[in-house]
Tab-separated table of C-alpha atoms in Angstrom:
chain	number	residue	atom	x	y	z
A	466	MET	CA	64.422	37.964	116.344
A	467	LYS	CA	61.686	39.183	114.001
A	468	TYR	CA	64.107	39.553	111.083
A	469	PRO	CA	64.656	36.155	109.390
A	470	VAL	CA	68.327	35.563	108.625
A	471	LYS	CA	69.762	33.217	106.024
A	472	VAL	CA	72.964	31.612	107.303
A	473	GLN	CA	75.705	30.299	105.040
A	474	LEU	CA	78.868	29.278	106.857
A	475	ALA	CA	82.316	29.425	105.296
A	476	GLU	CA	83.422	26.014	104.063
A	477	LYS	CA	86.938	26.525	105.381
A	478	SER	CA	88.328	29.090	107.797
A	479	ARG	CA	91.075	31.440	106.608
A	480	ARG	CA	92.322	31.574	110.199
A	481	GLU	CA	94.678	28.606	109.847
A	482	GLY	CA	98.328	29.587	109.773
A	483	LEU	CA	97.745	33.222	110.727
A	484	ASP	CA	99.565	34.709	113.708
A	485	ILE	CA	96.640	36.900	114.774
A	486	ASP	CA	98.562	38.166	117.777
A	487	ASN	CA	100.993	39.971	115.464
A	488	LEU	CA	98.975	41.641	112.742
A	489	PRO	CA	98.907	45.244	111.469
A	490	PHE	CA	95.741	47.190	112.250
A	491	GLY	CA	92.897	46.772	109.768
A	492	LYS	CA	94.561	44.513	107.212
A	493	THR	CA	93.113	41.082	108.078
A	494	PHE	CA	89.446	40.104	108.187
A	495	SER	CA	87.533	37.214	109.700
A	496	ASP	CA	85.540	34.496	107.953
A	497	HIS	CA	82.018	35.947	107.922
A	498	MET	CA	79.981	39.105	107.429
A	499	PHE	CA	76.381	40.167	107.958
A	500	VAL	CA	74.445	41.834	105.150
A	501	ALA	CA	70.950	43.354	105.037
A	502	ASP	CA	69.063	45.484	102.510
A	503	TYR	CA	66.674	48.371	103.059
A	504	LYS	CA	64.004	48.447	100.351
A	505	ASP	CA	60.382	49.594	100.169
A	506	GLY	CA	60.659	51.125	103.631
A	507	ALA	CA	61.774	47.971	105.446
A	508	TRP	CA	64.894	45.978	106.324
A	509	GLN	CA	64.982	42.619	104.531
A	510	ASN	CA	67.186	39.974	102.908
A	511	CYS	CA	69.286	39.537	106.065
A	512	GLN	CA	72.207	37.170	105.601
A	513	LEU	CA	75.152	35.874	107.590
A	514	ILE	CA	77.562	34.734	104.890
A	515	PRO	CA	81.277	34.194	104.200
A	516	TYR	CA	83.329	37.384	104.017
A	517	GLY	CA	83.827	38.402	100.414
A	518	ASP	CA	83.455	40.977	97.690
A	519	ILE	CA	80.179	42.738	96.928
A	520	SER	CA	79.071	44.037	93.539
A	521	PHE	CA	77.542	47.420	92.759
A	522	ALA	CA	76.716	49.654	89.829
A	523	PRO	CA	78.928	52.614	88.870
A	524	SER	CA	75.834	54.778	89.407
A	525	MET	CA	75.384	53.688	93.035
A	526	MET	CA	74.528	56.867	94.928
A	527	ALA	CA	76.935	56.374	97.853
A	528	LEU	CA	79.840	56.770	95.443
A	529	HIS	CA	78.578	60.116	94.180
A	530	TYR	CA	76.836	61.865	97.069
A	531	GLY	CA	78.478	60.398	100.132
A	532	GLN	CA	75.600	58.820	102.049
A	533	SER	CA	77.754	56.461	104.108
A	534	VAL	CA	78.425	56.123	107.836
A	535	PHE	CA	80.107	53.517	109.988
A	536	GLU	CA	80.846	52.437	113.542
A	537	GLY	CA	83.899	50.949	115.191
A	538	MET	CA	83.631	48.592	118.162
A	539	LYS	CA	85.620	45.799	119.760
A	540	ALA	CA	85.158	42.356	121.269
A	541	ASN	CA	87.521	40.624	123.679
A	542	ILE	CA	87.772	37.257	125.353
A	543	SER	CA	86.630	37.392	128.972
A	544	THR	CA	89.380	36.283	131.324
A	545	GLN	CA	86.638	35.033	133.644
A	546	THR	CA	84.621	32.859	131.255
A	547	GLY	CA	86.879	32.384	128.249
A	548	GLU	CA	83.998	33.537	126.045
A	549	PRO	CA	83.629	36.644	123.841
A	550	VAL	CA	82.350	39.872	125.408
A	551	LEU	CA	81.369	43.202	123.857
A	552	PHE	CA	81.940	46.690	125.234
A	553	ARG	CA	79.017	49.144	125.252
A	554	ALA	CA	77.388	47.622	122.183
A	555	LYS	CA	74.056	49.406	122.682
A	556	LYS	CA	75.715	52.817	122.842
A	557	HIS	CA	77.460	52.085	119.558
A	558	ALA	CA	74.119	51.108	118.014
A	559	GLN	CA	72.572	54.371	119.203
A	560	ARG	CA	75.428	56.482	117.844
A	561	PHE	CA	75.288	54.618	114.535
A	562	ASN	CA	71.669	55.671	114.121
A	563	ARG	CA	72.365	59.288	115.132
A	564	SER	CA	74.979	59.408	112.389
A	565	SER	CA	72.591	57.842	109.893
A	566	GLU	CA	69.813	60.287	110.748
A	567	ARG	CA	72.100	63.262	110.051
A	568	LEU	CA	72.789	61.916	106.560
A	569	ARG	CA	69.099	61.179	105.958
A	570	MET	CA	69.478	57.408	106.115
A	571	PRO	CA	67.120	54.941	107.806
A	572	ALA	CA	67.828	53.686	111.307
A	573	VAL	CA	68.972	50.107	111.689
A	574	PRO	CA	66.752	48.659	114.432
A	575	GLU	CA	68.792	48.116	117.572
A	576	GLU	CA	67.715	44.468	117.694
A	577	LEU	CA	69.051	43.871	114.171
A	578	PHE	CA	72.293	45.794	114.779
A	579	LEU	CA	73.053	43.920	118.009
A	580	GLU	CA	72.122	40.526	116.564
A	581	ALA	CA	74.505	41.079	113.653
A	582	VAL	CA	77.355	42.176	115.919
A	583	ASN	CA	76.812	39.411	118.473
A	584	SER	CA	76.461	36.653	115.873
A	585	LEU	CA	79.628	37.621	114.028
A	586	THR	CA	81.570	37.838	117.280
A	587	LEU	CA	80.452	34.352	118.265
A	588	ILE	CA	80.872	32.632	114.922
A	589	ASP	CA	84.378	34.051	114.471
A	590	LYS	CA	85.478	33.967	118.100
A	591	GLU	CA	88.631	32.029	117.181
A	592	TRP	CA	89.776	35.223	115.460
A	593	ILE	CA	89.851	37.189	118.719
A	594	PRO	CA	93.496	37.852	119.737
A	595	LYS	CA	94.448	37.263	123.330
A	596	THR	CA	97.528	39.476	123.636
A	597	ALA	CA	97.375	42.729	125.604
A	598	GLY	CA	96.076	45.662	123.594
A	599	SER	CA	94.557	43.427	120.921
A	600	ALA	CA	90.908	42.717	120.137
A	601	LEU	CA	88.422	41.738	117.457
A	602	TYR	CA	87.542	44.963	115.667
A	603	ILE	CA	83.927	45.174	114.480
A	604	ARG	CA	82.964	47.448	111.587
A	605	PRO	CA	79.222	48.036	110.966
A	606	PHE	CA	78.454	50.414	108.096
A	607	ILE	CA	75.559	51.572	105.924
A	608	PHE	CA	75.518	53.189	102.499
A	609	ALA	CA	73.097	54.385	99.827
A	610	SER	CA	72.542	51.767	97.131
A	611	ASP	CA	70.118	53.374	94.648
A	612	GLU	CA	71.417	53.302	91.084
A	613	SER	CA	70.680	56.890	90.193
A	614	LEU	CA	72.218	60.293	89.599
A	615	GLY	CA	70.655	63.423	91.063
A	616	VAL	CA	71.263	64.932	94.477
A	617	ARG	CA	68.680	63.418	96.802
A	618	ALA	CA	68.449	60.844	99.544
A	619	SER	CA	68.542	57.269	98.319
A	620	THR	CA	65.504	55.030	98.776
A	621	SER	CA	67.521	51.836	99.224
A	622	TYR	CA	70.487	51.079	101.486
A	623	LYS	CA	72.812	48.257	102.414
A	624	PHE	CA	73.898	47.461	105.977
A	625	ILE	CA	77.021	45.353	106.386
A	626	VAL	CA	79.047	44.228	109.393
A	627	PHE	CA	82.434	42.512	109.238
A	628	THR	CA	85.227	41.904	111.751
A	629	GLY	CA	88.976	41.462	111.952
A	630	PRO	CA	91.699	40.879	114.567
A	631	VAL	CA	93.711	43.985	115.463
A	632	GLY	CA	96.630	45.003	117.611
A	633	PRO	CA	97.249	48.475	119.096
A	634	TYR	CA	96.378	51.346	116.735
A	635	TYR	CA	99.168	53.597	118.009
A	636	PRO	CA	101.918	51.381	119.472
A	637	LYS	CA	103.842	54.386	120.806
A	638	PRO	CA	103.067	57.942	122.034
A	639	VAL	CA	102.080	60.296	119.224
A	640	ARG	CA	103.510	63.626	118.136
A	641	ILE	CA	100.798	66.082	117.118
A	642	LEU	CA	100.734	69.218	115.009
A	643	VAL	CA	98.161	71.880	115.885
A	644	ALA	CA	96.083	72.781	112.797
A	645	GLN	CA	96.658	76.305	111.502
A	646	LYS	CA	95.032	76.150	108.070
A	647	TYR	CA	92.781	73.131	107.659
A	648	VAL	CA	89.521	72.503	109.538
A	649	ARG	CA	87.855	69.207	110.327
A	650	ALA	CA	84.281	70.414	111.006
A	651	PHE	CA	82.104	73.494	111.420
A	652	PRO	CA	79.018	74.257	113.573
A	653	GLY	CA	75.900	73.116	111.786
A	654	GLY	CA	77.798	70.457	109.855
A	655	MET	CA	78.140	66.736	110.437
A	656	GLY	CA	81.357	66.591	112.435
A	657	PHE	CA	79.591	64.668	115.199
A	658	ALA	CA	78.668	61.832	112.815
A	659	LYS	CA	80.920	58.923	111.872
A	660	ALA	CA	80.416	59.806	108.230
A	661	ALA	CA	82.900	58.555	105.658
A	662	GLY	CA	83.331	62.053	104.219
A	663	ASN	CA	84.477	63.449	107.556
A	664	TYR	CA	87.516	61.202	107.431
A	665	ALA	CA	88.294	61.878	103.771
A	666	ALA	CA	88.598	65.589	104.574
A	667	THR	CA	91.383	64.882	107.082
A	668	LEU	CA	93.649	62.857	104.819
A	669	LYS	CA	95.563	65.607	103.064
A	670	PRO	CA	96.389	67.645	106.204
A	671	ALA	CA	97.298	64.435	108.035
A	672	GLU	CA	99.704	63.555	105.239
A	673	ILE	CA	101.276	67.016	105.451
A	674	ALA	CA	101.715	66.578	109.201
A	675	LYS	CA	103.455	63.232	108.692
A	676	GLU	CA	105.802	64.777	106.147
A	677	GLU	CA	106.794	67.226	108.890
A	678	GLY	CA	107.486	64.423	111.360
A	679	PHE	CA	104.179	64.305	113.236
A	680	ASP	CA	101.715	61.462	113.697
A	681	GLN	CA	98.453	63.359	113.864
A	682	ILE	CA	96.734	66.748	113.845
A	683	LEU	CA	95.133	68.536	116.765
A	684	TRP	CA	92.097	70.139	115.176
A	685	LEU	CA	90.902	73.584	116.260
A	686	ASP	CA	87.495	75.156	115.692
A	687	GLY	CA	86.839	76.535	112.231
A	688	LEU	CA	85.608	79.955	113.307
A	689	GLU	CA	88.475	81.309	115.397
A	690	PHE	CA	91.197	78.610	115.273
A	691	LYS	CA	91.165	78.948	119.025
A	692	TYR	CA	89.398	76.010	120.710
A	693	LEU	CA	90.432	72.344	120.774
A	694	GLN	CA	88.172	69.921	118.935
A	695	GLU	CA	89.665	66.485	118.184
A	696	CYS	CA	93.089	64.898	117.752
A	697	GLY	CA	93.242	63.030	114.471
A	698	THR	CA	90.368	60.562	114.751
A	699	MET	CA	90.312	60.731	118.549
A	700	ASN	CA	88.716	62.823	121.263
A	701	ILE	CA	91.293	64.783	123.246
A	702	PHE	CA	92.056	65.075	126.974
A	703	ALA	CA	94.550	67.313	128.767
A	704	VAL	CA	95.682	67.186	132.381
A	705	ILE	CA	96.475	70.600	133.835
A	706	GLY	CA	97.528	70.493	137.458
A	707	ASP	CA	95.218	67.993	139.129
A	708	THR	CA	92.321	68.542	136.706
A	709	VAL	CA	91.456	66.615	133.556
A	710	LEU	CA	89.957	68.708	130.752
A	711	THR	CA	88.109	67.671	127.603
A	712	PRO	CA	86.002	69.687	125.146
A	713	PRO	CA	82.213	69.280	125.224
A	714	THR	CA	80.638	67.340	122.386
A	715	THR	CA	78.966	69.586	119.846
A	716	ASP	CA	77.810	69.130	116.263
A	717	SER	CA	81.504	69.513	115.383
A	718	ILE	CA	82.900	66.896	117.793
A	719	LEU	CA	82.249	63.151	117.828
A	720	ASP	CA	80.475	61.821	120.905
A	721	GLY	CA	83.076	59.151	121.535
A	722	VAL	CA	82.063	56.015	123.407
A	723	THR	CA	85.547	55.727	124.886
A	724	ARG	CA	85.450	59.436	125.772
A	725	ASP	CA	82.159	58.985	127.610
A	726	SER	CA	83.548	55.942	129.438
A	727	ILE	CA	86.670	57.838	130.532
A	728	ILE	CA	84.637	60.749	131.898
A	729	HIS	CA	82.471	58.291	133.840
A	730	LEU	CA	85.487	56.436	135.266
A	731	LEU	CA	87.249	59.650	136.288
A	732	LYS	CA	84.167	60.764	138.210
A	733	GLU	CA	83.911	57.344	139.854
A	734	LYS	CA	87.523	57.623	140.983
A	735	GLY	CA	87.011	61.123	142.377
A	736	ILE	CA	89.373	62.773	139.885
A	737	ASN	CA	88.595	66.363	138.895
A	738	ILE	CA	87.157	66.409	135.376
A	739	GLU	CA	85.955	69.507	133.558
A	740	VAL	CA	84.040	69.252	130.291
A	741	ARG	CA	84.354	72.714	128.793
A	742	PRO	CA	85.834	74.645	125.865
A	743	ILE	CA	89.639	74.590	125.960
A	744	GLU	CA	91.694	77.283	124.268
A	745	ILE	CA	94.966	76.226	122.667
A	746	GLN	CA	96.606	79.184	124.424
A	747	GLU	CA	95.510	77.726	127.770
A	748	LEU	CA	97.554	74.605	126.990
A	749	ILE	CA	100.583	76.633	125.973
A	750	ASP	CA	100.387	78.805	129.095
A	751	ALA	CA	99.985	75.697	131.271
A	752	HIS	CA	103.033	74.106	129.637
A	753	LYS	CA	105.121	77.223	130.258
A	754	ALA	CA	104.028	77.195	133.897
A	755	GLY	CA	104.924	73.504	134.257
A	756	GLU	CA	101.280	72.575	134.821
A	757	LEU	CA	100.534	70.627	131.614
A	758	LYS	CA	101.089	67.163	133.026
A	759	GLU	CA	99.826	65.048	130.135
A	760	MET	CA	97.624	64.820	127.065
A	761	PHE	CA	96.006	61.786	125.481
A	762	GLY	CA	93.562	60.911	122.764
A	763	SER	CA	90.733	58.420	123.160
A	764	GLY	CA	88.833	56.263	120.715
A	765	THR	CA	87.713	52.712	120.007
A	766	ALA	CA	90.736	51.917	117.846
A	767	ALA	CA	93.362	53.617	120.012
A	768	VAL	CA	91.590	53.286	123.420
A	769	VAL	CA	94.056	55.730	125.039
A	770	SER	CA	96.915	57.172	123.004
A	771	HIS	CA	99.483	59.242	124.901
A	772	VAL	CA	100.668	62.495	123.345
A	773	ALA	CA	104.466	62.878	123.370
A	774	ASP	CA	104.574	66.499	122.247
A	775	ILE	CA	102.609	69.167	120.416
A	776	SER	CA	103.764	71.690	117.835
A	777	TYR	CA	102.027	75.054	117.747
A	778	GLN	CA	103.135	78.003	115.620
A	779	ASN	CA	106.462	76.309	114.896
A	780	VAL	CA	107.284	75.693	118.562
A	781	VAL	CA	107.395	72.131	119.908
A	782	TYR	CA	106.199	71.586	123.478
A	783	SER	CA	107.328	68.270	124.955
A	784	LEU	CA	105.246	66.549	127.620
A	785	PRO	CA	106.456	64.483	130.602
A	786	ALA	CA	107.643	60.919	130.061
A	787	ILE	CA	104.911	58.270	130.143
A	788	GLU	CA	106.309	56.708	133.313
A	789	ASP	CA	105.803	60.050	135.073
A	790	ARG	CA	102.125	60.287	134.129
A	791	LYS	CA	99.279	59.168	136.352
A	792	ILE	CA	95.929	59.680	134.611
A	793	GLY	CA	96.386	58.320	131.074
A	794	PRO	CA	98.108	55.041	132.018
A	795	MET	CA	95.644	54.466	134.866
A	796	ILE	CA	92.597	55.039	132.631
A	797	LYS	CA	93.979	52.854	129.849
A	798	LYS	CA	94.518	49.985	132.285
A	799	ALA	CA	91.077	50.470	133.817
A	800	LEU	CA	89.383	50.341	130.405
A	801	THR	CA	91.413	47.308	129.324
A	802	ASP	CA	90.556	45.457	132.539
A	803	ILE	CA	86.866	46.205	132.021
A	804	LYS	CA	86.865	45.157	128.368
A	805	GLU	CA	88.673	41.922	129.136
A	806	ASN	CA	86.320	41.274	132.050
A	807	THR	CA	89.179	40.944	134.548
A	808	VAL	CA	87.493	43.202	137.125
A	809	GLU	CA	83.977	43.483	138.458
A	810	GLU	CA	82.077	45.915	136.254
A	811	THR	CA	78.985	47.610	137.680
A	812	ASN	CA	77.886	49.876	134.831
A	813	GLY	CA	76.559	47.187	132.507
A	814	TRP	CA	79.100	48.072	129.837
A	815	VAL	CA	80.362	44.535	129.188
A	816	THR	CA	77.938	41.983	127.777
A	817	PRO	CA	78.510	38.384	126.682
A	818	ALA	CA	78.065	37.750	122.981
A	819	VAL	CA	74.766	35.911	122.426
A	820	SER	CA	72.977	35.011	119.207
A	821	THR	CA	69.470	33.834	118.404
A	822	ILE	CA	70.561	33.246	114.800
A	823	LEU	CA	73.252	30.714	115.601
A	824	GLU	CA	71.046	28.851	118.040
A	825	LYS	CA	69.045	27.649	115.035
A	826	VAL	CA	72.038	26.619	112.906
C-alpha cells in the first residue's frame, strides 16, 4: 500500500472475561482503531493504534457545522475457513465517498479505506462473535478538524475506523408509527448520505413514537406526506400479494447496501420485485383487502427487521405472524448464510480479510 502506516499494538487485550456472544448493540469496542489525517491536500499520518480517546479543540469545525459522515459494515467468521470475511466492503467504501462528496469532504482512497477495514478485522478477529445474528460491527467515519469558526468547508479532516462485537439490532419484530408531522429528508437535501446530522434530526420524533408504544417511525416524503421513504434507520420493503415493493433511492433515501443485496437476491430467486414509489394509502388498501402479507426493514445493523404492525392516522394495522411469512425470513436466512460463508456465493460479495500492513508487523 502506498500509504505508510505506523502500527502500535495494544499491550493487553480487553477481550478477556467478556461474553461477546451476549452484548448489547454498540456498547463494547475492540482493541484497536485506525486513524489518518487529511492535511495540505493529502492523506497522511496513518496509524493503527490501540482504541482510545482522541483530543480536539472546542473550535473544531465538525462540532459547529456538521461536516461528519460515517459507514456501518460487518465482518463474520467464515464457517468454511474459520477466518474473518467481509460483506460488500467495496460498495461500502464507494457509498462512504458519495456521502463525503455531498458534504464537501475529501474522498478516502478506496485502497486506504479497505486496508483500514481489513487490518482491523484481522487484528481483532478474536472479537468476532460466533452466535447467530451476531457479527463484528465496523464503523468508519470522517469529520472536519480545522480549528476555526466561519461557515465554510474545512481544509483538514480526520478519518477513523473502529470495531465492536454486536448482537441483533432489533431482537424482535418492530411496531412502527407512520410520520404525520416530522420529516426525515427533502429533495435536494442530503438524505441519501450517511451524514451524522441526518440521524440527529430523527431523534425527537423517534422518542415521541416510543412514548406512544412504537419502536420506530415510517417516514413519508416531505412534500405531500404521501410516499414511503425509510423506516427508522432502515430501507423499507412491503409484500403485497406475490410482489415485493420498495421505494427507489433518491436524494432523500439512503442507497442501502443490504437493500441492494435483497433486490439482487429476489431477482435471482425469480420473485416479483418492483422498485417504485409506494403510497401509504396503497399499503392501507392492501391491508384491508388482505393482500399486505408482510413488511420489513433492511440495513447493515438490523439486516432484516420484521414489522409487526403499523399505525397510521390513529389506526393500528397488524401484519401476519412471522411464521406465516415467506419473503422476509427467507431473505434474512439467505443473507446470513452468505455473510457467514456457509453457501456458495457467486456475486463476489464476500471477501476474506487480508492486510498488507500486518504482514510487515
